[in-house]
Amino acid sequence: CDKSCQLLKQLQKGSFFDIPLSHELRKACKRVRYVAEHLERHEKILLPCKEAQSQLGRIHDLDYWLQWLTRASPQSPHIATLRDELDHAIILFNDFIKKDGLKPLCNESFTTTT
Protein backbone atom coordinates (compact mmCIF):
# COMPACT_ATOMS: atom_id res chain seq x y z
CA CYS A 1 0.00 0.00 0.00
CA ASP A 2 2.82 2.39 0.86
CA LYS A 3 4.50 1.77 -2.49
CA SER A 4 1.23 2.46 -4.31
CA CYS A 5 0.81 5.75 -2.45
CA GLN A 6 4.39 6.78 -3.15
CA LEU A 7 4.02 5.99 -6.86
CA LEU A 8 0.73 7.86 -7.02
CA LYS A 9 2.30 10.93 -5.38
CA GLN A 10 5.23 10.80 -7.81
CA LEU A 11 2.86 10.54 -10.75
CA GLN A 12 0.81 13.50 -9.50
CA LYS A 13 3.94 15.63 -8.95
CA GLY A 14 5.26 15.32 -12.47
CA SER A 15 4.71 17.97 -15.10
CA PHE A 16 4.06 15.26 -17.69
CA PHE A 17 2.52 11.80 -17.50
CA ASP A 18 5.20 9.20 -16.78
CA ILE A 19 4.21 6.00 -18.63
CA PRO A 20 6.81 3.68 -16.95
CA LEU A 21 5.86 5.05 -13.52
CA SER A 22 2.17 4.52 -14.28
CA HIS A 23 2.92 0.91 -15.19
CA GLU A 24 4.66 0.44 -11.83
CA LEU A 25 1.59 1.93 -10.13
CA ARG A 26 -0.62 -0.53 -12.01
CA LYS A 27 1.47 -3.45 -10.78
CA ALA A 28 1.42 -2.10 -7.22
CA CYS A 29 -2.38 -1.74 -7.37
CA LYS A 30 -2.56 -5.33 -8.53
CA ARG A 31 -0.61 -6.53 -5.49
CA VAL A 32 -2.74 -4.41 -3.13
CA ARG A 33 -5.91 -5.69 -4.78
CA TYR A 34 -4.89 -9.31 -4.25
CA VAL A 35 -4.25 -8.66 -0.55
CA ALA A 36 -7.48 -6.64 -0.19
CA GLU A 37 -9.53 -9.49 -1.62
CA HIS A 38 -8.71 -11.50 1.51
CA LEU A 39 -9.52 -8.79 4.06
CA GLU A 40 -12.76 -7.71 5.63
CA ARG A 41 -14.07 -4.33 4.49
CA HIS A 42 -12.03 -4.58 1.32
CA GLU A 43 -14.57 -2.86 -0.97
CA LYS A 44 -13.13 0.59 -0.26
CA ILE A 45 -9.79 -0.54 -1.61
CA LEU A 46 -10.80 -3.16 -4.14
CA LEU A 47 -13.00 -1.06 -6.41
CA PRO A 48 -10.53 1.85 -6.81
CA CYS A 49 -7.71 -0.63 -7.46
CA LYS A 50 -9.73 -2.38 -10.15
CA GLU A 51 -10.58 0.94 -11.81
CA ALA A 52 -6.97 2.14 -11.65
CA GLN A 53 -5.70 -1.17 -13.05
CA SER A 54 -8.16 -0.96 -15.92
CA GLN A 55 -7.31 2.63 -16.82
CA LEU A 56 -3.56 2.18 -16.40
CA GLY A 57 -3.68 -1.03 -18.43
CA ARG A 58 -5.32 0.86 -21.29
CA ILE A 59 -2.64 3.54 -21.10
CA HIS A 60 0.12 0.93 -21.13
CA ASP A 61 -1.41 -0.95 -24.07
CA LEU A 62 -1.92 2.21 -26.13
CA ASP A 63 1.64 3.34 -25.41
CA TYR A 64 2.98 -0.07 -26.44
CA TRP A 65 1.05 -0.10 -29.74
CA LEU A 66 1.97 3.51 -30.47
CA GLN A 67 5.66 2.73 -30.04
CA TRP A 68 5.37 -0.45 -32.09
CA LEU A 69 3.50 1.22 -34.95
CA THR A 70 5.88 4.20 -34.97
CA ARG A 71 8.82 1.81 -35.46
CA ALA A 72 7.07 -0.56 -37.87
CA SER A 73 5.37 2.03 -40.06
CA PRO A 74 6.47 5.61 -39.27
CA GLN A 75 4.19 7.09 -41.96
CA SER A 76 1.05 5.29 -40.80
CA PRO A 77 -2.03 7.52 -40.50
CA HIS A 78 -3.05 5.46 -37.45
CA ILE A 79 -0.24 6.93 -35.34
CA ALA A 80 -2.17 10.15 -34.81
CA THR A 81 -5.28 8.20 -33.82
CA LEU A 82 -3.35 6.12 -31.28
CA ARG A 83 -1.70 9.25 -29.91
CA ASP A 84 -5.12 10.89 -29.50
CA GLU A 85 -6.50 7.79 -27.76
CA LEU A 86 -3.49 7.70 -25.44
CA ASP A 87 -3.88 11.38 -24.58
CA HIS A 88 -7.57 10.82 -23.86
CA ALA A 89 -6.84 7.79 -21.64
CA ILE A 90 -4.31 9.85 -19.68
CA ILE A 91 -6.86 12.65 -19.22
CA LEU A 92 -9.42 10.13 -17.93
CA PHE A 93 -6.93 8.70 -15.45
CA ASN A 94 -5.86 12.16 -14.27
CA ASP A 95 -9.54 13.01 -13.73
CA PHE A 96 -9.95 9.76 -11.76
CA ILE A 97 -7.11 10.58 -9.38
CA LYS A 98 -8.14 14.24 -9.06
CA LYS A 99 -11.53 12.99 -7.84
CA ASP A 100 -9.66 11.06 -5.14
CA GLY A 101 -10.21 7.80 -6.96
CA LEU A 102 -7.23 6.20 -5.22
CA LYS A 103 -7.55 8.05 -1.93
CA PRO A 104 -8.96 4.97 -0.13
CA LEU A 105 -5.83 3.10 -1.13
CA CYS A 106 -3.65 5.50 0.85
CA ASN A 107 -6.05 5.90 3.77
CA GLU A 108 -7.00 2.32 4.52
CA SER A 109 -5.17 0.19 7.00
CA PHE A 110 -4.40 -3.38 5.97
CA THR A 111 -5.24 -4.94 9.29
CA THR A 112 -7.87 -7.56 9.80
CA THR A 113 -10.32 -7.49 12.64
CA THR A 114 -10.39 -10.47 14.96
JSON list of C-alpha atoms in Angstrom, two decimals:
[
{"chain": "A", "resi": 1, "resn": "CYS", "atom": "CA", "xyz": [0.00, 0.00, 0.00]},
{"chain": "A", "resi": 2, "resn": "ASP", "atom": "CA", "xyz": [2.82, 2.39, 0.86]},
{"chain": "A", "resi": 3, "resn": "LYS", "atom": "CA", "xyz": [4.50, 1.77, -2.49]},
{"chain": "A", "resi": 4, "resn": "SER", "atom": "CA", "xyz": [1.23, 2.46, -4.31]},
{"chain": "A", "resi": 5, "resn": "CYS", "atom": "CA", "xyz": [0.81, 5.75, -2.45]},
{"chain": "A", "resi": 6, "resn": "GLN", "atom": "CA", "xyz": [4.39, 6.78, -3.15]},
{"chain": "A", "resi": 7, "resn": "LEU", "atom": "CA", "xyz": [4.02, 5.99, -6.86]},
{"chain": "A", "resi": 8, "resn": "LEU", "atom": "CA", "xyz": [0.73, 7.86, -7.02]},
{"chain": "A", "resi": 9, "resn": "LYS", "atom": "CA", "xyz": [2.30, 10.93, -5.38]},
{"chain": "A", "resi": 10, "resn": "GLN", "atom": "CA", "xyz": [5.23, 10.80, -7.81]},
{"chain": "A", "resi": 11, "resn": "LEU", "atom": "CA", "xyz": [2.86, 10.54, -10.75]},
{"chain": "A", "resi": 12, "resn": "GLN", "atom": "CA", "xyz": [0.81, 13.50, -9.50]},
{"chain": "A", "resi": 13, "resn": "LYS", "atom": "CA", "xyz": [3.94, 15.63, -8.95]},
{"chain": "A", "resi": 14, "resn": "GLY", "atom": "CA", "xyz": [5.26, 15.32, -12.47]},
{"chain": "A", "resi": 15, "resn": "SER", "atom": "CA", "xyz": [4.71, 17.97, -15.10]},
{"chain": "A", "resi": 16, "resn": "PHE", "atom": "CA", "xyz": [4.06, 15.26, -17.69]},
{"chain": "A", "resi": 17, "resn": "PHE", "atom": "CA", "xyz": [2.52, 11.80, -17.50]},
{"chain": "A", "resi": 18, "resn": "ASP", "atom": "CA", "xyz": [5.20, 9.20, -16.78]},
{"chain": "A", "resi": 19, "resn": "ILE", "atom": "CA", "xyz": [4.21, 6.00, -18.63]},
{"chain": "A", "resi": 20, "resn": "PRO", "atom": "CA", "xyz": [6.81, 3.68, -16.95]},
{"chain": "A", "resi": 21, "resn": "LEU", "atom": "CA", "xyz": [5.86, 5.05, -13.52]},
{"chain": "A", "resi": 22, "resn": "SER", "atom": "CA", "xyz": [2.17, 4.52, -14.28]},
{"chain": "A", "resi": 23, "resn": "HIS", "atom": "CA", "xyz": [2.92, 0.91, -15.19]},
{"chain": "A", "resi": 24, "resn": "GLU", "atom": "CA", "xyz": [4.66, 0.44, -11.83]},
{"chain": "A", "resi": 25, "resn": "LEU", "atom": "CA", "xyz": [1.59, 1.93, -10.13]},
{"chain": "A", "resi": 26, "resn": "ARG", "atom": "CA", "xyz": [-0.62, -0.53, -12.01]},
{"chain": "A", "resi": 27, "resn": "LYS", "atom": "CA", "xyz": [1.47, -3.45, -10.78]},
{"chain": "A", "resi": 28, "resn": "ALA", "atom": "CA", "xyz": [1.42, -2.10, -7.22]},
{"chain": "A", "resi": 29, "resn": "CYS", "atom": "CA", "xyz": [-2.38, -1.74, -7.37]},
{"chain": "A", "resi": 30, "resn": "LYS", "atom": "CA", "xyz": [-2.56, -5.33, -8.53]},
{"chain": "A", "resi": 31, "resn": "ARG", "atom": "CA", "xyz": [-0.61, -6.53, -5.49]},
{"chain": "A", "resi": 32, "resn": "VAL", "atom": "CA", "xyz": [-2.74, -4.41, -3.13]},
{"chain": "A", "resi": 33, "resn": "ARG", "atom": "CA", "xyz": [-5.91, -5.69, -4.78]},
{"chain": "A", "resi": 34, "resn": "TYR", "atom": "CA", "xyz": [-4.89, -9.31, -4.25]},
{"chain": "A", "resi": 35, "resn": "VAL", "atom": "CA", "xyz": [-4.25, -8.66, -0.55]},
{"chain": "A", "resi": 36, "resn": "ALA", "atom": "CA", "xyz": [-7.48, -6.64, -0.19]},
{"chain": "A", "resi": 37, "resn": "GLU", "atom": "CA", "xyz": [-9.53, -9.49, -1.62]},
{"chain": "A", "resi": 38, "resn": "HIS", "atom": "CA", "xyz": [-8.71, -11.50, 1.51]},
{"chain": "A", "resi": 39, "resn": "LEU", "atom": "CA", "xyz": [-9.52, -8.79, 4.06]},
{"chain": "A", "resi": 40, "resn": "GLU", "atom": "CA", "xyz": [-12.76, -7.71, 5.63]},
{"chain": "A", "resi": 41, "resn": "ARG", "atom": "CA", "xyz": [-14.07, -4.33, 4.49]},
{"chain": "A", "resi": 42, "resn": "HIS", "atom": "CA", "xyz": [-12.03, -4.58, 1.32]},
{"chain": "A", "resi": 43, "resn": "GLU", "atom": "CA", "xyz": [-14.57, -2.86, -0.97]},
{"chain": "A", "resi": 44, "resn": "LYS", "atom": "CA", "xyz": [-13.13, 0.59, -0.26]},
{"chain": "A", "resi": 45, "resn": "ILE", "atom": "CA", "xyz": [-9.79, -0.54, -1.61]},
{"chain": "A", "resi": 46, "resn": "LEU", "atom": "CA", "xyz": [-10.80, -3.16, -4.14]},
{"chain": "A", "resi": 47, "resn": "LEU", "atom": "CA", "xyz": [-13.00, -1.06, -6.41]},
{"chain": "A", "resi": 48, "resn": "PRO", "atom": "CA", "xyz": [-10.53, 1.85, -6.81]},
{"chain": "A", "resi": 49, "resn": "CYS", "atom": "CA", "xyz": [-7.71, -0.63, -7.46]},
{"chain": "A", "resi": 50, "resn": "LYS", "atom": "CA", "xyz": [-9.73, -2.38, -10.15]},
{"chain": "A", "resi": 51, "resn": "GLU", "atom": "CA", "xyz": [-10.58, 0.94, -11.81]},
{"chain": "A", "resi": 52, "resn": "ALA", "atom": "CA", "xyz": [-6.97, 2.14, -11.65]},
{"chain": "A", "resi": 53, "resn": "GLN", "atom": "CA", "xyz": [-5.70, -1.17, -13.05]},
{"chain": "A", "resi": 54, "resn": "SER", "atom": "CA", "xyz": [-8.16, -0.96, -15.92]},
{"chain": "A", "resi": 55, "resn": "GLN", "atom": "CA", "xyz": [-7.31, 2.63, -16.82]},
{"chain": "A", "resi": 56, "resn": "LEU", "atom": "CA", "xyz": [-3.56, 2.18, -16.40]},
{"chain": "A", "resi": 57, "resn": "GLY", "atom": "CA", "xyz": [-3.68, -1.03, -18.43]},
{"chain": "A", "resi": 58, "resn": "ARG", "atom": "CA", "xyz": [-5.32, 0.86, -21.29]},
{"chain": "A", "resi": 59, "resn": "ILE", "atom": "CA", "xyz": [-2.64, 3.54, -21.10]},
{"chain": "A", "resi": 60, "resn": "HIS", "atom": "CA", "xyz": [0.12, 0.93, -21.13]},
{"chain": "A", "resi": 61, "resn": "ASP", "atom": "CA", "xyz": [-1.41, -0.95, -24.07]},
{"chain": "A", "resi": 62, "resn": "LEU", "atom": "CA", "xyz": [-1.92, 2.21, -26.13]},
{"chain": "A", "resi": 63, "resn": "ASP", "atom": "CA", "xyz": [1.64, 3.34, -25.41]},
{"chain": "A", "resi": 64, "resn": "TYR", "atom": "CA", "xyz": [2.98, -0.07, -26.44]},
{"chain": "A", "resi": 65, "resn": "TRP", "atom": "CA", "xyz": [1.05, -0.10, -29.74]},
{"chain": "A", "resi": 66, "resn": "LEU", "atom": "CA", "xyz": [1.97, 3.51, -30.47]},
{"chain": "A", "resi": 67, "resn": "GLN", "atom": "CA", "xyz": [5.66, 2.73, -30.04]},
{"chain": "A", "resi": 68, "resn": "TRP", "atom": "CA", "xyz": [5.37, -0.45, -32.09]},
{"chain": "A", "resi": 69, "resn": "LEU", "atom": "CA", "xyz": [3.50, 1.22, -34.95]},
{"chain": "A", "resi": 70, "resn": "THR", "atom": "CA", "xyz": [5.88, 4.20, -34.97]},
{"chain": "A", "resi": 71, "resn": "ARG", "atom": "CA", "xyz": [8.82, 1.81, -35.46]},
{"chain": "A", "resi": 72, "resn": "ALA", "atom": "CA", "xyz": [7.07, -0.56, -37.87]},
{"chain": "A", "resi": 73, "resn": "SER", "atom": "CA", "xyz": [5.37, 2.03, -40.06]},
{"chain": "A", "resi": 74, "resn": "PRO", "atom": "CA", "xyz": [6.47, 5.61, -39.27]},
{"chain": "A", "resi": 75, "resn": "GLN", "atom": "CA", "xyz": [4.19, 7.09, -41.96]},
{"chain": "A", "resi": 76, "resn": "SER", "atom": "CA", "xyz": [1.05, 5.29, -40.80]},
{"chain": "A", "resi": 77, "resn": "PRO", "atom": "CA", "xyz": [-2.03, 7.52, -40.50]},
{"chain": "A", "resi": 78, "resn": "HIS", "atom": "CA", "xyz": [-3.05, 5.46, -37.45]},
{"chain": "A", "resi": 79, "resn": "ILE", "atom": "CA", "xyz": [-0.24, 6.93, -35.34]},
{"chain": "A", "resi": 80, "resn": "ALA", "atom": "CA", "xyz": [-2.17, 10.15, -34.81]},
{"chain": "A", "resi": 81, "resn": "THR", "atom": "CA", "xyz": [-5.28, 8.20, -33.82]},
{"chain": "A", "resi": 82, "resn": "LEU", "atom": "CA", "xyz": [-3.35, 6.12, -31.28]},
{"chain": "A", "resi": 83, "resn": "ARG", "atom": "CA", "xyz": [-1.70, 9.25, -29.91]},
{"chain": "A", "resi": 84, "resn": "ASP", "atom": "CA", "xyz": [-5.12, 10.89, -29.50]},
{"chain": "A", "resi": 85, "resn": "GLU", "atom": "CA", "xyz": [-6.50, 7.79, -27.76]},
{"chain": "A", "resi": 86, "resn": "LEU", "atom": "CA", "xyz": [-3.49, 7.70, -25.44]},
{"chain": "A", "resi": 87, "resn": "ASP", "atom": "CA", "xyz": [-3.88, 11.38, -24.58]},
{"chain": "A", "resi": 88, "resn": "HIS", "atom": "CA", "xyz": [-7.57, 10.82, -23.86]},
{"chain": "A", "resi": 89, "resn": "ALA", "atom": "CA", "xyz": [-6.84, 7.79, -21.64]},
{"chain": "A", "resi": 90, "resn": "ILE", "atom": "CA", "xyz": [-4.31, 9.85, -19.68]},
{"chain": "A", "resi": 91, "resn": "ILE", "atom": "CA", "xyz": [-6.86, 12.65, -19.22]},
{"chain": "A", "resi": 92, "resn": "LEU", "atom": "CA", "xyz": [-9.42, 10.13, -17.93]},
{"chain": "A", "resi": 93, "resn": "PHE", "atom": "CA", "xyz": [-6.93, 8.70, -15.45]},
{"chain": "A", "resi": 94, "resn": "ASN", "atom": "CA", "xyz": [-5.86, 12.16, -14.27]},
{"chain": "A", "resi": 95, "resn": "ASP", "atom": "CA", "xyz": [-9.54, 13.01, -13.73]},
{"chain": "A", "resi": 96, "resn": "PHE", "atom": "CA", "xyz": [-9.95, 9.76, -11.76]},
{"chain": "A", "resi": 97, "resn": "ILE", "atom": "CA", "xyz": [-7.11, 10.58, -9.38]},
{"chain": "A", "resi": 98, "resn": "LYS", "atom": "CA", "xyz": [-8.14, 14.24, -9.06]},
{"chain": "A", "resi": 99, "resn": "LYS", "atom": "CA", "xyz": [-11.53, 12.99, -7.84]},
{"chain": "A", "resi": 100, "resn": "ASP", "atom": "CA", "xyz": [-9.66, 11.06, -5.14]},
{"chain": "A", "resi": 101, "resn": "GLY", "atom": "CA", "xyz": [-10.21, 7.80, -6.96]},
{"chain": "A", "resi": 102, "resn": "LEU", "atom": "CA", "xyz": [-7.23, 6.20, -5.22]},
{"chain": "A", "resi": 103, "resn": "LYS", "atom": "CA", "xyz": [-7.55, 8.05, -1.93]},
{"chain": "A", "resi": 104, "resn": "PRO", "atom": "CA", "xyz": [-8.96, 4.97, -0.13]},
{"chain": "A", "resi": 105, "resn": "LEU", "atom": "CA", "xyz": [-5.83, 3.10, -1.13]},
{"chain": "A", "resi": 106, "resn": "CYS", "atom": "CA", "xyz": [-3.65, 5.50, 0.85]},
{"chain": "A", "resi": 107, "resn": "ASN", "atom": "CA", "xyz": [-6.05, 5.90, 3.77]},
{"chain": "A", "resi": 108, "resn": "GLU", "atom": "CA", "xyz": [-7.00, 2.32, 4.52]},
{"chain": "A", "resi": 109, "resn": "SER", "atom": "CA", "xyz": [-5.17, 0.19, 7.00]},
{"chain": "A", "resi": 110, "resn": "PHE", "atom": "CA", "xyz": [-4.40, -3.38, 5.97]},
{"chain": "A", "resi": 111, "resn": "THR", "atom": "CA", "xyz": [-5.24, -4.94, 9.29]},
{"chain": "A", "resi": 112, "resn": "THR", "atom": "CA", "xyz": [-7.87, -7.56, 9.80]},
{"chain": "A", "resi": 113, "resn": "THR", "atom": "CA", "xyz": [-10.32, -7.49, 12.64]},
{"chain": "A", "resi": 114, "resn": "THR", "atom": "CA", "xyz": [-10.39, -10.47, 14.96]}
]
